[in-house]
Amino acid sequence: MNDNLALSDDILMSVEKPARYIGNEVNAVYKDPDKVDIRFVMCFPDVYEIGMSHLGIQILYDMFNKFEDTWCERVYSPWPDLDAIMRKEKLPLFALESQQPIKDFDFLGITLQYEMCYTNILQILDLAGIPLYSSERTWDDPIVFGGGPCSYNPEPVAEFFDIFYIGEGETRYREFLDLYKKLKGTGISRNDFLIEASKIPGMYVPSLYEIKYNDDFTIRSIEPMHPSVPRKITKEVVKDLNDTFFPTAPVVPYLKSYSDRINLEIQRGCIRGCRFCQAGQVYRPVRERSIDFLLDTAVSSLKNTGFDEITLSSLSSSDYSKLDELIEGLIKYCDENNINISLPSLRIDAFSLDIMSKIQDVKKSSLTFAPEAGSQRLRDIINKNLTVQNILNGCEQAFIGGWNKVKLYFMLGLPFENDEDINGIANLANDIAALYYETVPKEKRMGRAQITVSTSFFVPKPFTPFQWASQDRKEDFIDKAYRTRKAISGVLNQKSIKYNWHETDTSVLEGVFARGDRRLSKVILNAYKKGCIFDAWSEYYKNDLWLEAFEECGISMDHYTTRERPDDEIFPWDMLDCGVSKEFLLREWHKAKEGVPSPNCKEKCNGCGAASFGVGICRTHKQ
Amino acid sequence: MRSGIFRCWYMQDSQAVKYRVKFSKKGALRYISHLDVMRYFQKVIRRAEIPVKYSEGFSPHQLLSFAYPLSLGYTSDGEYLDMVMTERVNEEEALRRLNECSESGIKILAVKELDEKARNCMACVFAASYNITIREKITLPDDFCKKVIDFFGQETIPVNKPKKKNGGSVLIDLKQYLYDFRMIDDRTFYICVNSGSETNIRPDFVAGSVCEYCNVVPNENPFYIHRVEIYENISDNENVELRALI
Ligand code: SF4
């Protein structure tokens, strides 16, 4: 317990949800600062309730605090109300546990979960009193780390970070901390220390690479500026997911977080290889955790936290090889202890419906399908292995079982999309509704079928086969959303269908950053100075300021978004290697153009390159 | 899957026993809202493996009820909740287990079995007592203490009590709802006031009325308020006879 809070009572009483800033949660780790060598603070650059829902930080928090010489704390973005007060009163940003200024820490680790958090990174650095540019920092400042999915192309924010850790955090931090302990205080310059750090696998030190551009601002070359700095940084992979760090006593927030439950990661990676999906490529190869590990972890973490819900997380739960056994074990424990189980990302079939009927209230729950595209042609292009027949079969069984709510997720703006694909969305929703009325006799119906169609706009991501593709313009997005709405309102069962779509402005900006380069740091800084923060929150997103920022820096957004890249273009992230080779991705891009799907890793190995890690599913193929 | 240690303090004979729990809320945890305290207790009870009874259905919830919400920012030595257990437990042992599983800012002070017919704690609430401190940042007149004593010593204390809904206020005599008052120090006084569901005198309202009487301007966040106790009325006639909920 630490009652010495950094913020005064007057401040805490004037901001929304002061519990965001007081720490002291159950299972938060407190250490004696005099008895540790290293002070680390982990940051999720968004509001507390979102950051606290993130499993990755929980894993690293647990790992760092298991190191006796290290105390790892947490910090999240102060909400705009507190942000204004901290600036006015010149209060330094502090870590939740010790309530001490993070400027005095050895390390600040920031996870990059989505592109729209980039200005929040600057907010964190700024409020902490840490120079925004890596080049301006001294040994008086913490070393600023980046990690998480967006670090697979960290270039737009590269100049704000000292090091990016590429890949899974469990493997190399110990080695790094030892190097730090050995060298810090020996008189070594900060820059020389970073050169040493860059020799540890997975450590990308952006300031050690020189980027040269062509006249059209495409990249001519990426060169390490020091002979001992590696030309390519290969992502780090955990070899055995049953023998690694995983929290059994995660921190329990007082505030209701977005994921108010135990999050149990059953496997990492995905066999599917959908061509739009970055996670499906960069987390390869698929590695499963064992039933024993999962059941033990589930029971101990439920006991240690008191949560009344557990969710199984993975990119595609149905692909976990012993799912039935796992769920059977969980249901037994959870039933006895009044604990709910939630199973997102399940494929709907007889097996999953049977499970769902055991763990949920059928009347309230809904079926979720993510066909992503409205026609089989386009689903083959994106390599989404889900047919209309699969969906209708699943729905039919579900309707018989008592369900009447169906959620459908699609993307608009996929490469090679045409009118038929948009009509296909409306027709599929209509067919599902019609099937409900055919399948369920009037007297048994629980009201109308409730079909919800949601569309998001496709943003091409690095390390996917679509990294070469052009992204739609804002006008195309809006037009497609209107056409989808119109198509839906034209079908017979339109009254049973509800349509939602996501914003367009942020999709464009997300697209710029996703495939952006280093020239964008100045735009991000400019936008931040104009007052952009919490861009992921529509009520704070200021599109006009962003447009101004681009204009003033003389940088065109279209260069990053609408341009289809030639096959041999050098990408800003080409110094990184996620295991999946560029040749494989290019092959997939060409297959997409021809409309040819690829088998998944279980059916057949496609030789993506990830076998070089020698783990998970790739080993099964070798044997 | 409950642990064996816990089993031994169950007595096997009865079903659905009601218990009342008294707790304090202090330090940093005073910034946690009432709703968050409710969710917090659900988890404490699970961690402590207390045999609480659950409702039926797909998302069973614990049968708990809280006496009287404490405003965010207040501290308290007198918070209460009732819970239904599936079996009789040893009060001392339950107290120990709950404290082991709670952060020190929320401390369990007592666990007591209730009579089967006992009203739940929310229905019992009749009055509550508070220490109210005017913060240092507010300048007080030299004769503040005397004036406060004057205020509470009046024959009748006419005050305008804001209405719950649609604004406006109604003139009431605070004296009728005041059961105790004393000065604690230069800036702090103790009151015990009615907290029944109909009248419910809020301590910040009383503090505001005191300031008005003493010509003190209370700016932002002027008071520090500590709840001392919650009482029920055990009198069987018109008089008021207060007794703490435990
Ligand atoms: S090497 Fe083969 S099995 Fe391994 S991830 Fe790549 S495609 Fe899948």
Short mmCIF file of N, CA, C and O and ligand atoms in Angstrom, two decimals, chain A residues 270-271 280 284-286 579-580 584 599-602 604-612 615-619 621, ligand 1:
data_model
loop_
_atom_site.label_atom_id
_atom_site.label_comp_id
_atom_site.label_asym_id
_atom_site.label_seq_id
_atom_site.Cartn_x
_atom_site.Cartn_y
_atom_site.Cartn_z
N CYS A 270 -1.22 -17.95 -35.78
CA CYS A 270 -2.44 -18.39 -36.44
C CYS A 270 -2.04 -19.16 -37.68
O CYS A 270 -1.10 -18.78 -38.38
N ILE A 271 -2.77 -20.26 -37.95
CA ILE A 271 -2.42 -21.08 -39.11
C ILE A 271 -3.00 -20.53 -40.40
O ILE A 271 -2.65 -20.96 -41.48
N GLY A 280 -1.68 -12.46 -38.24
CA GLY A 280 -1.57 -13.81 -38.77
C GLY A 280 -0.20 -14.09 -39.39
O GLY A 280 0.19 -15.24 -39.54
N ARG A 284 3.71 -15.75 -36.46
CA ARG A 284 4.01 -17.13 -36.86
C ARG A 284 5.28 -17.62 -36.17
O ARG A 284 6.14 -16.81 -35.86
N PRO A 285 5.48 -18.89 -36.03
CA PRO A 285 4.52 -19.96 -36.29
C PRO A 285 3.58 -20.18 -35.10
O PRO A 285 3.86 -19.71 -34.01
N VAL A 286 2.51 -20.88 -35.38
CA VAL A 286 1.56 -21.21 -34.31
C VAL A 286 2.22 -22.09 -33.26
O VAL A 286 2.90 -23.05 -33.60
N GLY A 579 10.28 -13.13 -39.77
CA GLY A 579 10.35 -14.58 -39.98
C GLY A 579 9.69 -14.97 -41.28
O GLY A 579 10.13 -15.88 -41.97
N VAL A 580 8.63 -14.27 -41.65
CA VAL A 580 7.95 -14.53 -42.91
C VAL A 580 8.69 -13.73 -43.99
O VAL A 580 8.87 -12.53 -43.86
N PHE A 584 7.89 -14.76 -49.90
CA PHE A 584 6.63 -15.47 -49.63
C PHE A 584 5.46 -14.49 -49.72
O PHE A 584 4.44 -14.79 -50.37
N PRO A 599 -3.44 -22.91 -48.87
CA PRO A 599 -3.84 -23.76 -47.74
C PRO A 599 -3.31 -23.19 -46.42
O PRO A 599 -2.39 -22.38 -46.42
N ASN A 600 -3.93 -23.61 -45.32
CA ASN A 600 -3.42 -23.15 -44.03
C ASN A 600 -2.29 -24.06 -43.56
O ASN A 600 -2.05 -25.13 -44.11
N CYS A 601 -1.57 -23.61 -42.51
CA CYS A 601 -0.37 -24.33 -42.05
C CYS A 601 -0.65 -25.77 -41.65
O CYS A 601 0.25 -26.60 -41.69
N LYS A 602 -1.89 -26.07 -41.24
CA LYS A 602 -2.16 -27.45 -40.83
C LYS A 602 -2.32 -28.34 -42.05
O LYS A 602 -1.88 -29.48 -42.07
N LYS A 604 -1.06 -27.72 -45.17
CA LYS A 604 0.16 -27.84 -45.96
C LYS A 604 1.05 -26.65 -45.65
O LYS A 604 0.56 -25.53 -45.54
N CYS A 605 2.33 -26.89 -45.53
CA CYS A 605 3.26 -25.79 -45.30
C CYS A 605 3.46 -25.01 -46.59
O CYS A 605 3.68 -25.59 -47.65
N ASN A 606 3.35 -23.70 -46.50
CA ASN A 606 3.56 -22.86 -47.69
C ASN A 606 4.98 -22.34 -47.80
O ASN A 606 5.26 -21.49 -48.64
N GLY A 607 5.83 -22.78 -46.90
CA GLY A 607 7.21 -22.32 -46.96
C GLY A 607 7.35 -20.82 -46.76
O GLY A 607 8.02 -20.13 -47.52
N CYS A 608 6.70 -20.32 -45.71
CA CYS A 608 6.69 -18.86 -45.53
C CYS A 608 8.01 -18.34 -44.99
O CYS A 608 8.29 -17.15 -45.07
N GLY A 609 8.82 -19.22 -44.41
CA GLY A 609 10.10 -18.76 -43.86
C GLY A 609 10.16 -18.90 -42.35
O GLY A 609 11.24 -18.97 -41.76
N ALA A 610 8.99 -18.94 -41.71
CA ALA A 610 8.97 -18.98 -40.25
C ALA A 610 9.49 -20.30 -39.70
O ALA A 610 9.77 -20.41 -38.50
N ALA A 611 9.65 -21.31 -40.57
CA ALA A 611 10.20 -22.58 -40.11
C ALA A 611 11.61 -22.40 -39.56
O ALA A 611 12.09 -23.22 -38.78
N SER A 612 12.27 -21.29 -39.93
CA SER A 612 13.63 -21.06 -39.46
C SER A 612 13.69 -20.93 -37.93
O SER A 612 14.74 -21.10 -37.34
N VAL A 615 10.23 -24.01 -34.38
CA VAL A 615 9.27 -24.26 -33.29
C VAL A 615 7.87 -24.44 -33.84
O VAL A 615 7.60 -24.20 -35.02
N GLY A 616 6.97 -24.85 -32.94
CA GLY A 616 5.53 -24.87 -33.23
C GLY A 616 5.17 -25.75 -34.40
O GLY A 616 5.78 -26.79 -34.64
N ILE A 617 4.19 -25.30 -35.15
CA ILE A 617 3.61 -26.14 -36.20
C ILE A 617 4.62 -26.49 -37.29
O ILE A 617 4.53 -27.56 -37.89
N CYS A 618 5.59 -25.61 -37.52
CA CYS A 618 6.55 -25.90 -38.60
C CYS A 618 7.33 -27.18 -38.31
O CYS A 618 7.72 -27.90 -39.22
N ARG A 619 7.56 -27.45 -37.02
CA ARG A 619 8.30 -28.66 -36.66
C ARG A 619 7.49 -29.90 -36.94
O ARG A 619 8.01 -30.93 -37.36
N HIS A 621 5.55 -30.34 -39.36
CA HIS A 621 5.67 -30.65 -40.78
C HIS A 621 6.97 -31.35 -41.12
O HIS A 621 7.02 -32.21 -41.98
S1 SF4 C 1 6.87 -22.38 -42.40
FE1 SF4 C 1 5.06 -23.45 -43.16
S2 SF4 C 1 4.06 -24.32 -41.33
FE2 SF4 C 1 5.58 -22.79 -40.63
S3 SF4 C 1 4.36 -20.96 -40.41
FE3 SF4 C 1 5.24 -20.88 -42.47
S4 SF4 C 1 3.68 -21.80 -43.77
FE4 SF4 C 1 3.14 -22.30 -41.67
#
